[in-house]
Short mmCIF file of C-alpha atoms and ligand atoms in Angstrom, two decimals:
data_model
loop_
_atom_site.label_atom_id
_atom_site.label_comp_id
_atom_site.label_asym_id
_atom_site.label_seq_id
_atom_site.Cartn_x
_atom_site.Cartn_y
_atom_site.Cartn_z
CA UNK A 25 -8.39 -21.11 -16.50
CA UNK A 26 -5.02 -19.86 -17.78
CA UNK A 27 -2.50 -17.62 -16.08
CA UNK A 28 0.37 -16.18 -18.11
CA UNK A 29 3.61 -15.58 -16.21
CA UNK A 30 5.28 -12.84 -18.22
CA UNK A 31 8.76 -12.60 -16.71
CA UNK A 32 11.97 -14.50 -16.03
CA UNK A 33 11.36 -18.17 -17.07
CA UNK A 34 13.47 -19.66 -14.27
CA UNK A 35 11.45 -17.89 -11.59
CA UNK A 36 8.35 -18.73 -13.63
CA UNK A 37 9.12 -22.46 -13.45
CA UNK A 38 9.48 -22.34 -9.64
CA UNK A 39 6.27 -20.34 -9.40
CA UNK A 40 4.39 -22.78 -11.68
CA UNK A 41 5.53 -25.77 -9.58
CA UNK A 42 4.19 -24.12 -6.42
CA UNK A 43 0.91 -23.16 -8.10
CA UNK A 44 0.40 -26.76 -9.28
CA UNK A 45 0.18 -27.72 -5.59
CA UNK A 46 -2.09 -24.91 -4.42
CA UNK A 47 -4.38 -24.54 -7.49
CA UNK A 48 -4.05 -27.70 -9.63
CA UNK A 49 -6.81 -26.61 -12.05
CA UNK A 50 -4.90 -23.48 -13.04
CA UNK A 51 -2.85 -23.72 -16.27
CA UNK A 52 0.29 -21.64 -15.79
CA UNK A 53 2.02 -20.66 -19.03
CA UNK A 54 5.44 -19.04 -19.02
CA UNK A 55 6.37 -16.39 -21.58
CA UNK A 56 4.15 -14.47 -24.01
CA UNK A 57 4.78 -16.95 -26.87
CA UNK A 58 3.56 -19.94 -24.88
CA UNK A 59 -0.16 -19.29 -25.26
CA UNK A 60 -2.85 -17.80 -27.51
CA UNK A 61 -3.67 -14.33 -26.19
CA UNK A 62 -7.41 -15.09 -26.10
CA UNK A 63 -6.87 -17.92 -23.59
CA UNK A 64 -5.25 -15.71 -20.96
CA UNK A 65 -7.56 -14.83 -18.06
CA UNK A 66 -4.89 -13.82 -15.56
CA UNK A 67 -1.67 -12.01 -16.42
CA UNK A 68 1.20 -11.89 -13.93
CA UNK A 69 3.66 -9.28 -15.17
CA UNK A 70 5.97 -6.44 -14.29
CA UNK A 71 5.96 -4.95 -17.76
CA UNK A 72 2.86 -3.27 -19.07
CA UNK A 73 2.89 -3.23 -22.89
CA UNK A 74 0.67 -0.56 -24.43
CA UNK A 75 -1.36 -3.10 -26.39
CA UNK A 76 -2.03 -5.23 -23.28
CA UNK A 77 -5.80 -5.33 -23.67
CA UNK A 78 -5.72 -5.99 -27.44
CA UNK A 79 -3.26 -8.80 -26.96
CA UNK A 80 -5.27 -10.40 -24.13
CA UNK A 81 -8.94 -9.61 -24.89
CA UNK A 82 -10.35 -11.97 -22.23
CA UNK A 83 -8.33 -10.72 -19.28
CA UNK A 84 -10.02 -10.61 -15.89
CA UNK A 85 -7.06 -9.81 -13.66
CA UNK A 86 -3.67 -8.20 -14.12
CA UNK A 87 -1.36 -9.09 -11.23
CA UNK A 88 1.69 -6.88 -10.74
CA UNK A 89 4.91 -8.70 -9.95
CA UNK A 90 5.66 -5.93 -7.47
CA UNK A 91 3.99 -3.85 -4.79
CA UNK A 92 4.12 -0.78 -7.02
CA UNK A 93 1.85 -0.38 -10.05
CA UNK A 94 3.17 2.91 -11.47
CA UNK A 95 4.37 1.11 -14.62
CA UNK A 96 0.73 0.58 -15.67
CA UNK A 97 -1.46 3.11 -17.45
CA UNK A 98 -4.33 2.90 -14.97
CA UNK A 99 -6.63 5.02 -17.13
CA UNK A 100 -6.40 2.41 -19.91
CA UNK A 101 -7.88 -0.41 -17.80
CA UNK A 102 -11.26 -1.53 -19.23
CA UNK A 103 -14.02 -1.64 -16.58
CA UNK A 104 -14.02 -5.45 -16.39
CA UNK A 105 -10.28 -5.86 -15.74
CA UNK A 106 -8.95 -5.47 -12.23
CA UNK A 107 -5.37 -4.72 -11.22
CA UNK A 108 -3.84 -6.35 -8.16
CA UNK A 109 -0.49 -5.47 -6.61
CA UNK A 110 1.78 -7.77 -4.63
CA UNK A 111 1.02 -7.81 -0.92
CA UNK A 112 2.78 -10.39 1.19
CA UNK A 113 4.24 -10.60 4.67
CA UNK A 114 7.71 -11.40 3.29
CA UNK A 115 7.75 -8.13 1.36
CA UNK A 116 7.09 -6.25 4.59
CA UNK A 117 9.88 -8.15 6.33
CA UNK A 118 12.36 -7.41 3.54
CA UNK A 119 11.45 -3.73 3.54
CA UNK A 120 11.62 -3.62 7.34
CA UNK A 121 15.16 -5.05 7.28
CA UNK A 122 16.37 -2.69 4.56
CA UNK A 123 14.94 0.44 6.16
CA UNK A 124 16.19 -0.52 9.64
CA UNK A 125 19.65 -0.99 8.12
CA UNK A 126 19.45 2.37 6.33
CA UNK A 127 18.01 4.32 9.28
CA UNK A 128 20.59 2.84 11.65
CA UNK A 129 23.22 3.55 8.99
CA UNK A 130 22.14 7.20 8.93
CA UNK A 131 22.06 7.37 12.73
CA UNK A 132 25.60 5.97 12.92
CA UNK A 133 26.83 8.05 9.91
CA UNK A 134 27.59 5.00 7.76
CA UNK A 135 27.54 6.92 4.42
CA UNK A 136 30.05 9.41 5.90
CA UNK A 137 32.32 6.66 7.25
CA UNK A 138 32.19 4.84 3.89
CA UNK A 139 33.16 8.11 2.20
CA UNK A 140 35.97 8.55 4.71
CA UNK A 141 37.16 5.00 4.08
CA UNK A 142 37.35 5.60 0.30
CA UNK A 143 39.36 8.78 1.01
CA UNK A 144 41.64 7.03 3.55
CA UNK A 145 40.42 9.25 6.39
CA UNK A 146 40.37 7.96 10.02
CA UNK A 147 38.14 10.39 11.89
CA UNK A 148 35.54 10.00 14.62
CA UNK A 149 32.23 11.86 14.19
CA UNK A 150 29.85 12.96 17.00
CA UNK A 151 27.41 10.29 18.12
CA UNK A 152 23.66 10.60 18.59
CA UNK A 153 21.34 8.21 20.44
CA UNK A 154 18.31 6.64 18.72
CA UNK A 155 16.07 7.88 21.55
CA UNK A 156 17.06 11.46 20.66
CA UNK A 157 16.35 10.92 16.95
CA UNK A 158 13.01 11.52 15.23
CA UNK A 159 12.14 9.31 12.27
CA UNK A 160 9.32 10.33 9.92
CA UNK A 161 7.81 7.82 7.49
CA UNK A 162 6.01 9.09 4.39
CA UNK A 163 3.41 6.43 3.54
CA UNK A 164 1.81 4.21 6.15
CA UNK A 165 0.66 1.40 3.90
CA UNK A 166 1.55 -2.26 4.08
CA UNK A 167 5.28 -1.48 3.95
CA UNK A 168 5.33 1.75 5.96
CA UNK A 169 3.61 -0.04 8.83
CA UNK A 170 6.05 -2.97 8.69
CA UNK A 171 8.94 -0.49 8.80
CA UNK A 172 7.45 1.37 11.78
CA UNK A 173 7.11 -1.90 13.72
CA UNK A 174 10.70 -2.79 12.92
CA UNK A 175 12.10 0.58 14.01
CA UNK A 176 10.12 0.83 17.26
CA UNK A 177 12.36 -1.38 19.46
CA UNK A 178 15.39 0.85 18.77
CA UNK A 179 13.70 3.70 20.65
CA UNK A 180 13.39 6.25 17.83
CA UNK A 181 10.63 8.84 18.16
CA UNK A 182 8.44 7.66 15.28
CA UNK A 183 5.89 9.55 13.19
CA UNK A 184 4.18 8.58 9.98
CA UNK A 185 2.17 10.39 7.36
CA UNK A 186 -0.61 9.12 5.10
CA UNK A 187 -3.37 10.59 2.99
CA UNK A 188 -6.18 9.43 5.24
CA UNK A 189 -6.18 9.40 9.07
CA UNK A 190 -4.74 6.29 10.71
CA UNK A 191 -4.34 5.10 14.26
CA UNK A 192 -1.43 2.72 14.74
CA UNK A 193 0.26 1.64 17.96
CA UNK A 194 3.77 2.94 18.69
CA UNK A 195 3.86 5.90 16.33
CA UNK A 196 2.32 9.29 15.92
CA UNK A 197 0.06 9.19 12.87
CA UNK A 198 -0.34 12.39 10.87
CA UNK A 199 -2.27 13.04 7.69
CA UNK A 200 -3.12 15.73 5.20
CA UNK A 201 -1.12 18.86 4.32
CA UNK A 202 -0.90 20.19 7.91
CA UNK A 203 0.23 16.79 9.15
CA UNK A 204 2.93 16.72 6.49
CA UNK A 205 4.31 20.10 7.62
CA UNK A 206 4.49 18.82 11.21
CA UNK A 207 6.15 15.57 10.20
CA UNK A 208 8.77 17.28 8.04
CA UNK A 209 9.67 19.84 10.70
CA UNK A 210 10.25 16.99 13.16
CA UNK A 211 12.09 14.35 11.10
CA UNK A 212 15.80 13.95 11.67
CA UNK A 213 15.60 10.95 9.35
CA UNK A 214 12.92 10.92 6.64
CA UNK A 215 11.88 7.62 5.05
CA UNK A 216 9.95 7.79 1.77
CA UNK A 217 7.67 4.82 1.18
CA UNK A 218 5.06 6.44 -1.01
CA UNK A 219 3.59 4.96 -4.18
CA UNK A 220 4.35 6.91 -7.35
CA UNK A 221 1.22 8.84 -8.37
CA UNK A 222 0.70 12.23 -10.02
CA UNK A 223 0.57 13.70 -6.48
CA UNK A 224 3.83 12.16 -5.29
CA UNK A 225 5.92 12.62 -8.47
CA UNK A 226 8.80 14.97 -7.63
CA UNK A 227 7.63 15.36 -4.02
CA UNK A 228 11.18 15.15 -2.63
CA UNK A 229 12.22 18.59 -3.87
CA UNK A 230 13.92 21.78 -2.67
CA UNK A 231 10.81 22.96 -0.83
CA UNK A 232 10.42 19.69 1.05
CA UNK A 233 14.10 19.46 2.02
CA UNK A 234 13.98 23.06 3.30
CA UNK A 235 11.25 22.03 5.77
CA UNK A 236 13.38 19.34 7.42
CA UNK A 237 15.60 20.12 10.41
CA UNK A 238 19.08 21.15 9.25
CA UNK A 239 21.35 18.12 8.93
CA UNK A 240 18.52 15.62 8.38
CA UNK A 241 18.96 12.37 6.47
CA UNK A 242 16.88 10.81 3.69
CA UNK A 243 16.13 7.13 3.16
CA UNK A 244 14.37 6.76 -0.18
CA UNK A 245 12.76 3.43 -0.99
CA UNK A 246 9.63 4.56 -2.87
CA UNK A 247 10.20 5.35 -6.53
CA UNK A 248 13.01 7.27 -8.23
CA UNK A 249 10.67 9.76 -9.92
CA UNK A 250 9.59 11.05 -6.51
CA UNK A 251 13.05 12.58 -6.02
CA UNK A 252 14.50 15.68 -7.66
CA UNK A 253 18.20 14.66 -7.78
CA UNK A 254 19.42 18.25 -8.23
CA UNK A 255 17.51 19.28 -5.11
CA UNK A 256 19.07 16.39 -3.21
CA UNK A 257 22.59 17.31 -4.33
CA UNK A 258 21.96 20.96 -3.48
CA UNK A 259 20.66 20.07 -0.02
CA UNK A 260 23.60 17.72 0.63
CA UNK A 261 26.13 20.28 -0.53
CA UNK A 262 24.61 23.09 1.53
CA UNK A 263 24.44 20.93 4.67
CA UNK A 264 20.62 21.08 4.81
CA UNK A 265 20.78 17.30 4.38
CA UNK A 266 23.66 15.42 5.96
CA UNK A 267 23.34 12.10 4.17
CA UNK A 268 21.08 9.89 2.05
CA UNK A 269 20.45 6.24 1.32
CA UNK A 270 18.76 5.67 -2.03
CA UNK A 271 17.38 2.33 -3.18
CA UNK A 272 15.48 3.85 -6.09
CA UNK A 273 16.56 6.35 -8.74
CA UNK A 274 15.30 7.73 -12.03
CA UNK A 275 16.41 6.33 -14.33
CA UNK A 276 17.38 2.88 -13.13
CA UNK A 277 20.18 2.01 -13.35
CA UNK A 278 21.67 5.34 -12.37
CA UNK A 279 23.72 6.41 -15.44
CA UNK A 280 27.53 6.14 -15.32
CA UNK A 281 29.06 9.38 -14.08
CA UNK A 282 25.93 10.52 -12.21
CA UNK A 283 27.18 12.58 -9.24
CA UNK A 284 25.14 10.47 -6.81
CA UNK A 285 27.37 7.42 -7.51
CA UNK A 286 30.42 9.05 -5.99
CA UNK A 287 28.92 11.45 -3.46
CA UNK A 288 30.81 10.91 -0.18
CA UNK A 289 27.61 10.99 1.93
CA UNK A 290 25.29 8.96 -0.27
CA UNK A 291 24.75 5.22 -0.41
CA UNK A 292 23.05 3.89 -3.55
CA UNK A 293 21.67 0.36 -3.80
CA UNK A 294 20.18 -1.10 -7.02
CA UNK A 295 16.48 -1.28 -6.08
CA UNK A 296 16.91 -4.32 -3.87
CA UNK A 297 15.03 -3.42 -0.69
CA UNK A 298 12.52 -6.11 -1.67
CA UNK A 299 12.73 -8.90 -4.16
CA UNK A 300 9.79 -10.89 -5.48
CA UNK A 301 10.42 -14.52 -4.58
CA UNK A 302 8.39 -17.41 -6.09
CA UNK A 303 7.13 -18.61 -2.68
CA UNK A 304 5.65 -15.22 -1.76
CA UNK A 305 4.26 -14.81 -5.25
CA UNK A 306 2.56 -18.22 -5.26
CA UNK A 307 1.07 -17.57 -1.80
CA UNK A 308 -0.27 -14.20 -2.90
CA UNK A 309 -1.58 -15.33 -6.32
CA UNK A 310 -3.32 -18.32 -4.73
CA UNK A 311 -5.11 -16.04 -2.27
CA UNK A 312 -6.07 -13.59 -5.01
CA UNK A 313 -7.40 -16.24 -7.41
CA UNK A 314 -9.34 -18.06 -4.68
CA UNK A 315 -10.94 -14.77 -3.65
CA UNK A 316 -11.64 -13.88 -7.28
CA UNK A 317 -13.27 -17.25 -8.02
CA UNK A 318 -15.41 -16.98 -4.87
CA UNK A 319 -16.45 -13.40 -5.64
CA UNK A 320 -14.73 -12.05 -2.51
CA UNK A 321 -12.70 -8.86 -2.15
CA UNK A 322 -9.18 -9.21 -3.54
CA UNK A 323 -6.06 -8.73 -1.40
CA UNK A 324 -3.93 -5.97 -2.96
CA UNK A 325 -6.69 -4.67 -5.24
CA UNK A 326 -5.56 -1.35 -6.73
CA UNK A 327 -7.96 1.56 -6.73
CA UNK A 328 -7.21 2.81 -10.22
CA UNK A 329 -8.80 6.21 -9.55
CA UNK A 330 -6.35 7.04 -6.72
CA UNK A 331 -3.36 5.36 -8.41
CA UNK A 332 -2.29 2.82 -5.75
P1 LIG B 10 0.33 0.95 0.10
O1 LIG B 10 -0.57 1.24 -1.04
O2 LIG B 10 -0.03 -0.15 1.04
O3 LIG B 10 0.52 2.28 0.97
C1 LIG B 10 0.71 3.54 0.41
C2 LIG B 10 0.71 4.58 1.53
O4 LIG B 10 1.05 5.84 0.97
C3 LIG B 10 -0.65 4.72 2.20
O5 LIG B 10 -0.49 4.96 3.58
C4 LIG B 10 -1.21 5.99 1.52
O6 LIG B 10 -2.14 6.72 2.31
C5 LIG B 10 0.04 6.79 1.35
N1 LIG B 10 -0.11 7.79 0.30
C6 LIG B 10 -0.39 7.61 -1.01
N2 LIG B 10 -0.43 8.78 -1.65
C7 LIG B 10 -0.20 9.73 -0.71
C8 LIG B 10 -0.12 11.14 -0.75
N3 LIG B 10 -0.31 11.82 -1.88
N4 LIG B 10 0.15 11.80 0.41
C9 LIG B 10 0.32 11.13 1.56
N5 LIG B 10 0.26 9.78 1.66
C10 LIG B 10 0.01 9.10 0.54
O7 LIG B 10 1.77 0.70 -0.51
P2 LIG B 10 2.98 -0.20 0.06
O8 LIG B 10 3.26 0.22 1.45
O9 LIG B 10 2.74 -1.64 -0.21
O10 LIG B 10 4.17 0.25 -0.94
C11 LIG B 10 4.55 1.59 -1.04
C12 LIG B 10 5.50 1.78 -2.21
O11 LIG B 10 6.78 1.27 -1.90
C13 LIG B 10 5.14 1.06 -3.52
O12 LIG B 10 4.12 1.73 -4.22
C14 LIG B 10 6.46 1.08 -4.25
O13 LIG B 10 6.57 2.29 -4.99
C15 LIG B 10 7.49 1.09 -3.12
N6 LIG B 10 8.23 -0.19 -3.07
C16 LIG B 10 9.58 -0.17 -3.21
C17 LIG B 10 10.29 -1.33 -3.13
C18 LIG B 10 11.77 -1.36 -3.23
O14 LIG B 10 12.34 -2.45 -3.39
N7 LIG B 10 12.45 -0.24 -3.11
C19 LIG B 10 9.62 -2.63 -2.92
C20 LIG B 10 8.21 -2.53 -2.78
C21 LIG B 10 7.54 -1.34 -2.86
P3 LIG B 10 -3.55 6.08 2.78
O15 LIG B 10 -3.17 5.10 3.87
O16 LIG B 10 -4.31 7.21 3.28
O17 LIG B 10 -4.11 5.40 1.56
C1 LIG B 11 7.97 -3.40 -5.93
C2 LIG B 11 9.39 -3.13 -6.03
O1 LIG B 11 7.16 -2.53 -6.25
O2 LIG B 11 10.20 -4.09 -5.91
O3 LIG B 11 7.61 -4.51 -5.47
O4 LIG B 11 9.79 -1.98 -6.20
#
């Protein structure tokens, strides 16, 4: 029973040490050159080489090193190989902290004050209370729900949108196209926590920004390819959007000279809302492999037909 850890060897060594305690019968190999491809049953990877299934003909599970799986060609998965994404409480906590920071930053005009600081401007801006501010969350999955729970105590009026109907305490749950229209019209701060799929690619565009209340803010933590950067710049420059916090861009890193780097009302962070730590990874992989070996349903199993 061999698992190949196909990523940073230092993190791999920590992960392997933890796995030796939880699943001692599992052979963890680190790095693609460390093992014959035919021996690999489980592949833990962020990258998805095109020849994945030729290289590892006996694969049973591919485990993504992240919560997102948009780097994989889901249509290429043979019927017997399942894809699992990272689901762990720590990921939810990290995302909760980042989005609370960003939403509070937007509420208290942090991007604007940082822009003012760089320009040497000392100027007070009007203040708004959280209880008078509507936050809309696109995507009510594992992370969207953790974010909603984190924001609730601040008193924001919270709504969330998902594909299928949901019923969650403390927020108004909307779904489908009509629900999206309602959410957008009533979001002073919009948080994007959608997976990247053909349906969500480019979703943050001119038309969507036009549906937000004038002067809204965007917190984008999904995937860069969901955002049309020209539409964002246009909306910021026209005043339709007041400010934005972006943790994800396309491409990553954002190229030198990109206007988003220096925009006075934009904060850019280098895709750090969550980081995959060996402890969380070992906990998750242990649960997945135990469930797999016992023929039970897998935590984080990706439905390849819907793309997440
Ligand atoms: P989940 O799969 O648990 O949840 C996805 C949510 O999005 C679900 O509520 C789903 O609806 C909804 N959704 C999917 N497609 C649509 C659509 N077309 N219209 C409306 N709603 C839709 O994912 P997670 O919460 O775990 O993660 C979300 C994403 O966050 C990841 O895919 C990744 O891209 C990003 N991410 C970013 C990180 C960062 O560091 N910036 C870190 C980790 C993740 P339904 O409930 O009906 O299925
Ligand atoms: C992830 C990410 O998908 O870090 O886990 O973006």
